[in-house]
């Protein structure tokens, strides 16, 4: 596949008579092709055998808007994107499926629409049978906040049917959070993360949002009956989200990734080995002293217990594990040092972020 959108569109125009795409606004082209391009990128990288099928049977779970443009007609470009002579049959399932959302390129879309099923995956489980589909896709499930698929048995049903399950996260960091959540519920990840350069960039100042940017596969195993959900690890991840949102609401910018070892400059011109926590707070790894950055120097504020300091995951652990630890320290030791933020401000901010993303998607299709 091509390395960038311009090269991809030029190839499609040259080899597949898609001149209308080359003449259309770039954001609109990215909007209509985002979902099939992401799937093609993952197949080419991780499951090329799927490109060899005479008919690729695909089900997209939780489809809403960007993965259901023009009733799913653009998925018919998958064979061209994969360099395959085969065809594709697509089913879109979603309780918020927008069946009538049309792009400015609707007249140039392939004639064949997807089969549209409005409802939850659990509602439509009778359609998911062994051998019924070659691939299931779940775009941006946001497992940090939305975990119903993990608890209602519907994703387990897909995996039990032997259907490979592809998921997409906005970026590698979000993938690590999605992975953290599903593992707490007894699911797993198979294979390597695939970063997709042909994603749709919906980023803003405080967040990197690459639609279709990080592609990964569920492992085939399903949770055993009676599997105990790791609620402690889930709560720790939730706390990280709360602490990050807290800092965003106060317009505080991080100095480094949360929980990493840093060499901080001192007022005397030297450096000091510290662990970065949040905002202007650090901790001395030798004795657990929590330090507040004040001007160019550090002011002692508190001291971590030996056990709390020993739980710092360290350089060998993932960035997420270190960030979760740092969020726990902020929550337990530092919240009292910040100005108060009311609960309504938190809810309003979360709603505004979701609305902003919806608005960005809509604007992809405006003239």
mmCIF file of C-alpha atoms in Angstrom:
data_model
loop_
_atom_site.group_PDB
_atom_site.id
_atom_site.type_symbol
_atom_site.label_atom_id
_atom_site.label_comp_id
_atom_site.label_asym_id
_atom_site.label_seq_id
_atom_site.Cartn_x
_atom_site.Cartn_y
_atom_site.Cartn_z
ATOM 1 C CA UNK A 1 0.000 0.000 0.000
ATOM 2 C CA UNK A 2 0.968 3.630 -0.469
ATOM 3 C CA UNK A 3 2.756 5.500 2.310
ATOM 4 C CA UNK A 4 0.559 8.629 2.229
ATOM 5 C CA UNK A 5 -2.884 9.742 1.129
ATOM 6 C CA UNK A 6 -1.785 11.640 -1.967
ATOM 7 C CA UNK A 7 0.114 8.645 -3.315
ATOM 8 C CA UNK A 8 -2.791 6.310 -2.539
ATOM 9 C CA UNK A 9 -5.358 8.490 -4.301
ATOM 10 C CA UNK A 10 -3.051 8.899 -7.306
ATOM 11 C CA UNK A 11 -2.682 5.123 -7.543
ATOM 12 C CA UNK A 12 -6.423 4.559 -7.319
ATOM 13 C CA UNK A 13 -7.042 7.206 -9.984
ATOM 14 C CA UNK A 14 -4.434 5.704 -12.303
ATOM 15 C CA UNK A 15 -5.154 2.016 -11.849
ATOM 16 C CA UNK A 16 -8.821 1.884 -10.929
ATOM 17 C CA UNK A 17 -10.450 4.795 -12.747
ATOM 18 C CA UNK A 18 -11.056 6.744 -9.550
ATOM 19 C CA UNK A 19 -10.453 10.206 -10.968
ATOM 20 C CA UNK A 20 -13.313 11.645 -8.933
ATOM 21 C CA UNK A 21 -11.371 10.889 -5.772
ATOM 22 C CA UNK A 22 -8.357 12.809 -7.040
ATOM 23 C CA UNK A 23 -10.531 15.837 -7.793
ATOM 24 C CA UNK A 24 -12.327 15.790 -4.428
ATOM 25 C CA UNK A 25 -11.204 17.619 -1.251
ATOM 26 C CA UNK A 26 -8.571 15.639 0.637
ATOM 27 C CA UNK A 27 -10.480 15.480 3.957
ATOM 28 C CA UNK A 28 -13.558 14.062 2.225
ATOM 29 C CA UNK A 29 -11.510 11.381 0.471
ATOM 30 C CA UNK A 30 -9.902 10.422 3.762
ATOM 31 C CA UNK A 31 -13.327 10.303 5.391
ATOM 32 C CA UNK A 32 -14.869 7.895 2.908
ATOM 33 C CA UNK A 33 -11.801 5.658 2.690
ATOM 34 C CA UNK A 34 -10.657 5.729 6.336
ATOM 35 C CA UNK A 35 -12.250 2.447 7.372
ATOM 36 C CA UNK A 36 -11.402 0.282 4.314
ATOM 37 C CA UNK A 37 -7.856 1.678 4.194
ATOM 38 C CA UNK A 38 -7.259 0.823 7.863
ATOM 39 C CA UNK A 39 -8.534 -2.715 7.339
ATOM 40 C CA UNK A 40 -6.426 -3.131 4.213
ATOM 41 C CA UNK A 41 -3.332 -1.883 6.057
ATOM 42 C CA UNK A 42 -3.815 -4.464 8.809
ATOM 43 C CA UNK A 43 -4.555 -7.337 6.405
ATOM 44 C CA UNK A 44 -1.478 -6.528 4.319
ATOM 45 C CA UNK A 45 0.698 -6.352 7.448
ATOM 46 C CA UNK A 46 -0.689 -9.142 9.606
ATOM 47 C CA UNK A 47 -3.069 -11.467 7.731
ATOM 48 C CA UNK A 48 -2.199 -11.396 4.001
ATOM 49 C CA UNK A 49 -3.957 -14.720 3.523
ATOM 50 C CA UNK A 50 -7.267 -12.871 3.830
ATOM 51 C CA UNK A 51 -6.417 -10.904 0.684
ATOM 52 C CA UNK A 52 -6.329 -14.162 -1.266
ATOM 53 C CA UNK A 53 -9.968 -15.076 -0.628
ATOM 54 C CA UNK A 54 -12.378 -15.046 -3.563
ATOM 55 C CA UNK A 55 -14.894 -13.393 -1.257
ATOM 56 C CA UNK A 56 -13.885 -11.604 1.937
ATOM 57 C CA UNK A 57 -16.831 -11.593 4.369
ATOM 58 C CA UNK A 58 -16.492 -8.709 6.796
ATOM 59 C CA UNK A 59 -18.551 -7.561 9.785
ATOM 60 C CA UNK A 60 -17.962 -4.136 11.368
ATOM 61 C CA UNK A 61 -19.155 -4.011 14.986
ATOM 62 C CA UNK A 62 -20.371 -0.831 16.654
ATOM 63 C CA UNK A 63 -20.492 1.044 13.350
ATOM 64 C CA UNK A 64 -21.655 4.656 13.621
ATOM 65 C CA UNK A 65 -20.624 7.278 11.072
ATOM 66 C CA UNK A 66 -17.055 7.285 9.763
ATOM 67 C CA UNK A 67 -17.168 3.490 9.439
ATOM 68 C CA UNK A 68 -20.610 3.599 7.787
ATOM 69 C CA UNK A 69 -20.306 6.408 5.223
ATOM 70 C CA UNK A 70 -22.698 6.039 2.294
ATOM 71 C CA UNK A 71 -24.174 2.850 3.783
ATOM 72 C CA UNK A 72 -20.784 1.134 3.740
ATOM 73 C CA UNK A 73 -20.345 1.251 -0.033
ATOM 74 C CA UNK A 74 -16.680 2.281 0.185
ATOM 75 C CA UNK A 75 -15.696 -1.079 1.658
ATOM 76 C CA UNK A 76 -16.032 -2.374 -1.911
ATOM 77 C CA UNK A 77 -12.635 -0.722 -2.528
ATOM 78 C CA UNK A 78 -10.941 -3.284 -0.270
ATOM 79 C CA UNK A 79 -9.930 -5.632 -3.119
ATOM 80 C CA UNK A 80 -8.364 -2.718 -5.033
ATOM 81 C CA UNK A 81 -6.527 -1.552 -1.917
ATOM 82 C CA UNK A 82 -5.188 -5.070 -1.389
ATOM 83 C CA UNK A 83 -4.347 -5.716 -5.027
ATOM 84 C CA UNK A 84 -6.788 -8.613 -4.983
ATOM 85 C CA UNK A 85 -9.170 -9.780 -7.720
ATOM 86 C CA UNK A 86 -11.699 -10.967 -5.130
ATOM 87 C CA UNK A 87 -14.870 -9.343 -3.881
ATOM 88 C CA UNK A 88 -16.131 -8.318 -0.456
ATOM 89 C CA UNK A 89 -19.400 -8.747 1.438
ATOM 90 C CA UNK A 90 -19.904 -6.379 4.364
ATOM 91 C CA UNK A 91 -22.291 -6.234 7.315
ATOM 92 C CA UNK A 92 -22.440 -3.187 9.599
ATOM 93 C CA UNK A 93 -23.833 -3.646 13.122
ATOM 94 C CA UNK A 94 -24.405 -0.774 15.540
ATOM 95 C CA UNK A 95 -27.021 0.587 17.885
ATOM 96 C CA UNK A 96 -26.031 4.103 16.744
ATOM 97 C CA UNK A 97 -25.571 3.167 13.091
ATOM 98 C CA UNK A 98 -26.274 6.179 10.864
ATOM 99 C CA UNK A 99 -27.859 4.476 7.888
ATOM 100 C CA UNK A 100 -28.600 7.654 5.914
ATOM 101 C CA UNK A 101 -25.336 9.523 6.316
ATOM 102 C CA UNK A 102 -24.169 10.470 2.806
ATOM 103 C CA UNK A 103 -20.912 12.083 1.750
ATOM 104 C CA UNK A 104 -20.436 14.590 -1.093
ATOM 105 C CA UNK A 105 -18.926 11.650 -3.009
ATOM 106 C CA UNK A 106 -22.043 9.477 -2.739
ATOM 107 C CA UNK A 107 -22.571 9.552 -6.533
ATOM 108 C CA UNK A 108 -19.066 8.153 -7.051
ATOM 109 C CA UNK A 109 -19.375 5.443 -4.391
ATOM 110 C CA UNK A 110 -19.551 1.777 -5.414
ATOM 111 C CA UNK A 111 -23.086 0.601 -6.093
ATOM 112 C CA UNK A 112 -23.191 -2.208 -3.554
ATOM 113 C CA UNK A 113 -24.119 -1.134 -0.031
ATOM 114 C CA UNK A 114 -23.375 -3.083 3.117
ATOM 115 C CA UNK A 115 -26.008 -5.047 4.952
ATOM 116 C CA UNK A 116 -27.129 -2.744 7.763
ATOM 117 C CA UNK A 117 -28.235 -4.064 11.158
ATOM 118 C CA UNK A 118 -29.307 -1.522 13.765
ATOM 119 C CA UNK A 119 -28.793 -2.906 17.247
ATOM 120 C CA UNK A 120 -26.134 -4.012 19.683
ATOM 121 C CA UNK A 121 -23.798 -6.876 18.913
ATOM 122 C CA UNK A 122 -25.653 -8.926 21.520
ATOM 123 C CA UNK A 123 -28.941 -8.186 19.706
ATOM 124 C CA UNK A 124 -27.430 -9.427 16.446
ATOM 125 C CA UNK A 125 -25.492 -12.391 17.843
ATOM 126 C CA UNK A 126 -27.518 -14.874 15.786
ATOM 127 C CA UNK A 127 -25.797 -13.450 12.691
ATOM 128 C CA UNK A 128 -22.349 -14.338 14.072
ATOM 129 C CA UNK A 129 -21.805 -18.018 13.340
ATOM 130 C CA UNK A 130 -18.709 -20.185 12.789
ATOM 131 C CA UNK A 131 -17.637 -19.744 9.180
ATOM 132 C CA UNK A 132 -20.059 -16.864 8.681
ATOM 133 C CA UNK A 133 -17.406 -14.156 8.491
ATOM 134 C CA UNK A 134 -13.698 -14.035 7.709
ATOM 135 C CA UNK A 135 -12.993 -10.953 9.821
ATOM 136 C CA UNK A 136 -14.736 -8.854 12.459
ATOM 137 C CA UNK A 137 -13.671 -5.235 13.019
ATOM 138 C CA UNK A 138 -14.216 -2.943 15.985
ATOM 139 C CA UNK A 139 -13.228 0.682 15.372
ATOM 140 C CA UNK A 140 -12.354 2.709 18.479
ATOM 141 C CA UNK A 141 -14.247 0.823 21.180
ATOM 142 C CA UNK A 142 -12.795 3.067 23.906
ATOM 143 C CA UNK A 143 -12.640 0.269 26.457
ATOM 144 C CA UNK A 144 -11.390 2.688 29.113
ATOM 145 C CA UNK A 145 -14.969 3.978 29.416
ATOM 146 C CA UNK A 146 -17.145 1.560 27.449
ATOM 147 C CA UNK A 147 -16.894 -2.051 28.605
ATOM 148 C CA UNK A 148 -20.270 -3.537 27.752
ATOM 149 C CA UNK A 149 -18.887 -5.695 24.935
ATOM 150 C CA UNK A 150 -16.541 -7.299 27.453
ATOM 151 C CA UNK A 151 -19.282 -8.099 29.964
ATOM 152 C CA UNK A 152 -22.316 -9.062 27.868
ATOM 153 C CA UNK A 153 -20.621 -12.039 26.191
ATOM 154 C CA UNK A 154 -20.894 -10.601 22.682
ATOM 155 C CA UNK A 155 -17.163 -10.321 21.905
ATOM 156 C CA UNK A 156 -16.584 -13.710 23.500
ATOM 157 C CA UNK A 157 -19.253 -15.024 21.107
ATOM 158 C CA UNK A 158 -17.339 -13.628 18.110
ATOM 159 C CA UNK A 159 -14.084 -15.226 19.244
ATOM 160 C CA UNK A 160 -15.802 -18.517 20.075
ATOM 161 C CA UNK A 161 -17.044 -18.594 16.486
ATOM 162 C CA UNK A 162 -13.414 -18.584 15.358
ATOM 163 C CA UNK A 163 -13.608 -15.175 13.683
ATOM 164 C CA UNK A 164 -10.450 -13.016 13.843
ATOM 165 C CA UNK A 165 -11.272 -9.787 15.671
ATOM 166 C CA UNK A 166 -9.442 -6.601 14.625
ATOM 167 C CA UNK A 167 -9.671 -3.447 16.766
ATOM 168 C CA UNK A 168 -8.471 0.100 16.197
ATOM 169 C CA UNK A 169 -7.292 2.631 18.776
ATOM 170 C CA UNK A 170 -6.427 6.280 18.170
ATOM 171 C CA UNK A 171 -2.740 5.838 18.946
ATOM 172 C CA UNK A 172 -0.252 3.492 20.588
ATOM 173 C CA UNK A 173 -0.913 4.975 24.047
ATOM 174 C CA UNK A 174 -4.641 4.333 23.771
ATOM 175 C CA UNK A 175 -3.941 0.819 22.533
ATOM 176 C CA UNK A 176 -2.000 0.150 25.732
ATOM 177 C CA UNK A 177 -5.026 1.304 27.745
ATOM 178 C CA UNK A 178 -7.411 -0.812 25.678
ATOM 179 C CA UNK A 179 -5.103 -3.774 26.182
ATOM 180 C CA UNK A 180 -4.934 -3.127 29.943
ATOM 181 C CA UNK A 181 -8.751 -3.221 30.148
ATOM 182 C CA UNK A 182 -9.381 -6.316 28.062
ATOM 183 C CA UNK A 183 -6.710 -8.257 29.949
ATOM 184 C CA UNK A 184 -8.473 -7.350 33.207
ATOM 185 C CA UNK A 185 -11.535 -9.093 31.771
ATOM 186 C CA UNK A 186 -9.625 -12.191 30.690
ATOM 187 C CA UNK A 187 -9.138 -11.400 26.993
ATOM 188 C CA UNK A 188 -5.756 -11.048 25.275
ATOM 189 C CA UNK A 189 -3.929 -9.474 22.357
ATOM 190 C CA UNK A 190 -2.379 -11.491 19.521
ATOM 191 C CA UNK A 191 0.456 -10.334 17.290
ATOM 192 C CA UNK A 192 2.102 -6.957 17.020
ATOM 193 C CA UNK A 193 0.552 -3.514 16.972
ATOM 194 C CA UNK A 194 0.274 -2.097 13.440
ATOM 195 C CA UNK A 195 0.606 1.687 13.112
ATOM 196 C CA UNK A 196 -1.325 3.036 10.160
ATOM 197 C CA UNK A 197 0.187 6.086 8.412
ATOM 198 C CA UNK A 198 -3.031 6.449 6.409
ATOM 199 C CA UNK A 199 -5.129 7.386 9.421
ATOM 200 C CA UNK A 200 -7.352 10.463 9.686
ATOM 201 C CA UNK A 201 -5.820 13.111 11.922
ATOM 202 C CA UNK A 202 -8.483 14.613 14.185
ATOM 203 C CA UNK A 203 -6.030 15.859 16.804
ATOM 204 C CA UNK A 204 -6.381 18.987 18.875
ATOM 205 C CA UNK A 205 -4.106 20.828 21.282
ATOM 206 C CA UNK A 206 -4.625 18.521 24.248
ATOM 207 C CA UNK A 207 -5.079 15.160 22.532
ATOM 208 C CA UNK A 208 -3.655 13.107 19.680
ATOM 209 C CA UNK A 209 -6.584 11.592 17.778
ATOM 210 C CA UNK A 210 -5.672 9.466 14.775
ATOM 211 C CA UNK A 211 -8.792 7.661 13.567
ATOM 212 C CA UNK A 212 -7.675 4.195 12.471
ATOM 213 C CA UNK A 213 -4.155 4.939 13.694
ATOM 214 C CA UNK A 214 -3.279 1.898 15.836
ATOM 215 C CA UNK A 215 -4.500 -1.531 14.691
ATOM 216 C CA UNK A 216 -4.404 -4.675 16.816
ATOM 217 C CA UNK A 217 -5.980 -8.112 17.107
ATOM 218 C CA UNK A 218 -7.704 -9.869 19.958
ATOM 219 C CA UNK A 219 -6.197 -13.202 20.904
ATOM 220 C CA UNK A 220 -8.422 -16.232 20.247
ATOM 221 C CA UNK A 221 -8.889 -17.217 23.899
ATOM 222 C CA UNK A 222 -12.074 -16.238 25.707
ATOM 223 C CA UNK A 223 -12.424 -15.755 29.480
ATOM 224 C CA UNK A 224 -13.131 -18.939 31.386
ATOM 225 C CA UNK A 225 -16.470 -19.281 33.147
ATOM 226 C CA UNK A 226 -16.302 -17.492 36.473
ATOM 227 C CA UNK A 227 -13.219 -15.513 35.512
ATOM 228 C CA UNK A 228 -12.565 -12.886 38.187
ATOM 229 C CA UNK A 229 -12.318 -9.381 36.739
ATOM 230 C CA UNK A 230 -9.243 -7.556 38.001
ATOM 231 C CA UNK A 231 -11.114 -4.574 39.419
ATOM 232 C CA UNK A 232 -8.088 -3.222 41.249
ATOM 233 C CA UNK A 233 -6.148 -2.752 38.017
ATOM 234 C CA UNK A 234 -9.242 -1.271 36.337
ATOM 235 C CA UNK A 235 -9.645 1.232 39.170
ATOM 236 C CA UNK A 236 -5.973 2.211 38.861
ATOM 237 C CA UNK A 237 -6.432 2.911 35.137
ATOM 238 C CA UNK A 238 -9.605 4.903 35.813
ATOM 239 C CA UNK A 239 -7.665 6.971 38.330
ATOM 240 C CA UNK A 240 -5.064 7.769 35.682
ATOM 241 C CA UNK A 241 -7.807 9.074 33.404
ATOM 242 C CA UNK A 242 -9.239 11.169 36.214
ATOM 243 C CA UNK A 243 -5.861 12.663 37.107
ATOM 244 C CA UNK A 244 -5.051 13.520 33.486
ATOM 245 C CA UNK A 245 -8.469 15.176 33.077
ATOM 246 C CA UNK A 246 -7.907 17.045 36.342
ATOM 247 C CA UNK A 247 -4.654 18.501 34.990
ATOM 248 C CA UNK A 248 -6.279 19.390 31.660
ATOM 249 C CA UNK A 249 -9.068 21.272 33.397
ATOM 250 C CA UNK A 250 -6.454 23.306 35.264
ATOM 251 C CA UNK A 251 -4.537 23.843 32.000
ATOM 252 C CA UNK A 252 -1.414 22.227 33.426
ATOM 253 C CA UNK A 253 1.051 20.759 30.939
ATOM 254 C CA UNK A 254 3.272 17.775 31.725
ATOM 255 C CA UNK A 255 7.052 18.239 31.739
ATOM 256 C CA UNK A 256 7.673 14.611 30.722
ATOM 257 C CA UNK A 257 5.779 11.307 30.443
ATOM 258 C CA UNK A 258 4.189 10.495 33.784
ATOM 259 C CA UNK A 259 6.238 8.259 36.079
ATOM 260 C CA UNK A 260 9.506 8.295 34.091
ATOM 261 C CA UNK A 261 13.012 8.896 35.448
ATOM 262 C CA UNK A 262 14.348 12.323 34.469
ATOM 263 C CA UNK A 263 17.450 14.412 34.963
ATOM 264 C CA UNK A 264 16.077 17.685 36.324
ATOM 265 C CA UNK A 265 18.092 20.872 36.344
ATOM 266 C CA UNK A 266 18.629 22.532 39.710
ATOM 267 C CA UNK A 267 18.873 26.233 40.572
ATOM 268 C CA UNK A 268 22.614 25.756 41.082
ATOM 269 C CA UNK A 269 23.067 24.692 37.458
ATOM 270 C CA UNK A 270 23.510 20.974 38.078
ATOM 271 C CA UNK A 271 21.160 18.045 37.524
ATOM 272 C CA UNK A 272 19.258 15.784 39.878
ATOM 273 C CA UNK A 273 17.918 12.293 39.203
ATOM 274 C CA UNK A 274 14.176 12.315 39.912
ATOM 275 C CA UNK A 275 10.972 10.549 38.926
ATOM 276 C CA UNK A 276 8.418 12.808 37.277
ATOM 277 C CA UNK A 277 4.912 12.591 38.755
ATOM 278 C CA UNK A 278 2.382 15.121 37.421
ATOM 279 C CA UNK A 279 2.324 18.834 36.660
ATOM 280 C CA UNK A 280 5.119 20.447 38.753
ATOM 281 C CA UNK A 281 5.671 17.469 41.052
ATOM 282 C CA UNK A 282 8.571 15.020 41.193
ATOM 283 C CA UNK A 283 9.859 12.400 43.626
ATOM 284 C CA UNK A 284 13.401 11.563 44.700
ATOM 285 C CA UNK A 285 13.922 7.817 44.030
ATOM 286 C CA UNK A 286 16.523 7.559 46.816
ATOM 287 C CA UNK A 287 14.398 8.555 49.787
ATOM 288 C CA UNK A 288 10.857 9.072 48.429
ATOM 289 C CA UNK A 289 10.749 12.823 49.009
ATOM 290 C CA UNK A 290 8.000 14.438 46.929
ATOM 291 C CA UNK A 291 9.201 17.733 45.476
ATOM 292 C CA UNK A 292 7.326 20.680 44.026
ATOM 293 C CA UNK A 293 9.068 22.640 41.287
ATOM 294 C CA UNK A 294 9.104 26.261 42.431
ATOM 295 C CA UNK A 295 10.772 28.617 40.001
ATOM 296 C CA UNK A 296 14.095 26.943 39.228
ATOM 297 C CA UNK A 297 14.329 24.930 42.434
ATOM 298 C CA UNK A 298 12.559 22.084 44.219
ATOM 299 C CA UNK A 299 10.621 22.412 47.460
ATOM 300 C CA UNK A 300 10.144 19.281 49.652
ATOM 301 C CA UNK A 301 6.457 18.577 50.130
ATOM 302 C CA UNK A 302 5.912 15.044 51.453
ATOM 303 C CA UNK A 303 7.576 11.642 51.598
ATOM 304 C CA UNK A 304 6.396 8.369 50.102
ATOM 305 C CA UNK A 305 6.368 5.234 52.197
ATOM 306 C CA UNK A 306 9.063 2.717 51.276
ATOM 307 C CA UNK A 307 6.443 0.301 49.920
ATOM 308 C CA UNK A 308 4.838 3.003 47.774
ATOM 309 C CA UNK A 309 8.180 3.999 46.318
ATOM 310 C CA UNK A 310 9.122 0.349 45.730
ATOM 311 C CA UNK A 311 5.965 -0.135 43.642
ATOM 312 C CA UNK A 312 7.300 2.242 40.985
ATOM 313 C CA UNK A 313 7.475 -0.048 37.907
ATOM 314 C CA UNK A 314 10.727 1.403 36.545
ATOM 315 C CA UNK A 315 12.385 1.690 33.160
ATOM 316 C CA UNK A 316 11.754 -1.938 32.192
ATOM 317 C CA UNK A 317 7.985 -1.531 32.533
ATOM 318 C CA UNK A 318 5.568 0.022 30.053
ATOM 319 C CA UNK A 319 4.942 3.747 29.913
ATOM 320 C CA UNK A 320 1.349 3.045 30.934
ATOM 321 C CA UNK A 321 2.362 1.148 34.064
ATOM 322 C CA UNK A 322 4.575 4.048 35.142
ATOM 323 C CA UNK A 323 1.830 6.582 34.420
ATOM 324 C CA UNK A 324 -0.691 4.576 36.443
ATOM 325 C CA UNK A 325 1.721 4.564 39.398
ATOM 326 C CA UNK A 326 2.278 8.321 39.124
ATOM 327 C CA UNK A 327 -1.482 8.951 38.999
ATOM 328 C CA UNK A 328 -1.910 6.955 42.184
ATOM 329 C CA UNK A 329 0.687 9.108 43.946
ATOM 330 C CA UNK A 330 -1.016 12.303 42.728
ATOM 331 C CA UNK A 331 -4.405 11.067 43.916
ATOM 332 C CA UNK A 332 -3.254 9.965 47.366
ATOM 333 C CA UNK A 333 -0.619 12.586 48.132
ATOM 334 C CA UNK A 334 -1.121 15.731 46.077
ATOM 335 C CA UNK A 335 -4.767 16.510 45.326
ATOM 336 C CA UNK A 336 -5.038 18.681 48.414
ATOM 337 C CA UNK A 337 -2.451 21.069 46.962
ATOM 338 C CA UNK A 338 -4.599 21.932 43.920
ATOM 339 C CA UNK A 339 -7.524 24.347 43.542
ATOM 340 C CA UNK A 340 -10.925 22.649 43.762
ATOM 341 C CA UNK A 341 -12.737 21.596 40.564
ATOM 342 C CA UNK A 342 -16.442 20.852 40.783
ATOM 343 C CA UNK A 343 -17.939 17.681 39.358
ATOM 344 C CA UNK A 344 -20.044 19.585 36.838
ATOM 345 C CA UNK A 345 -16.903 21.044 35.239
ATOM 346 C CA UNK A 346 -15.542 17.516 34.800
ATOM 347 C CA UNK A 347 -18.754 16.289 33.149
ATOM 348 C CA UNK A 348 -18.970 19.336 30.903
ATOM 349 C CA UNK A 349 -15.380 18.915 29.762
ATOM 350 C CA UNK A 350 -15.832 15.233 28.921
ATOM 351 C CA UNK A 351 -18.981 16.005 26.932
ATOM 352 C CA UNK A 352 -17.244 18.835 25.092
ATOM 353 C CA UNK A 353 -14.388 16.554 24.046
ATOM 354 C CA UNK A 354 -16.819 14.019 22.563
ATOM 355 C CA UNK A 355 -18.793 16.766 20.806
ATOM 356 C CA UNK A 356 -15.570 18.193 19.388
ATOM 357 C CA UNK A 357 -14.642 14.825 17.897
ATOM 358 C CA UNK A 358 -18.100 14.451 16.339
ATOM 359 C CA UNK A 359 -17.791 17.948 14.883
ATOM 360 C CA UNK A 360 -14.379 17.178 13.379
ATOM 361 C CA UNK A 361 -15.770 14.061 11.698
ATOM 362 C CA UNK A 362 -18.704 16.018 10.292
ATOM 363 C CA UNK A 363 -16.397 18.716 8.900
ATOM 364 C CA UNK A 364 -14.484 16.119 6.869
ATOM 365 C CA UNK A 365 -17.488 16.014 4.565
ATOM 366 C CA UNK A 366 -18.205 19.723 4.243
ATOM 367 C CA UNK A 367 -17.308 21.559 1.015
#
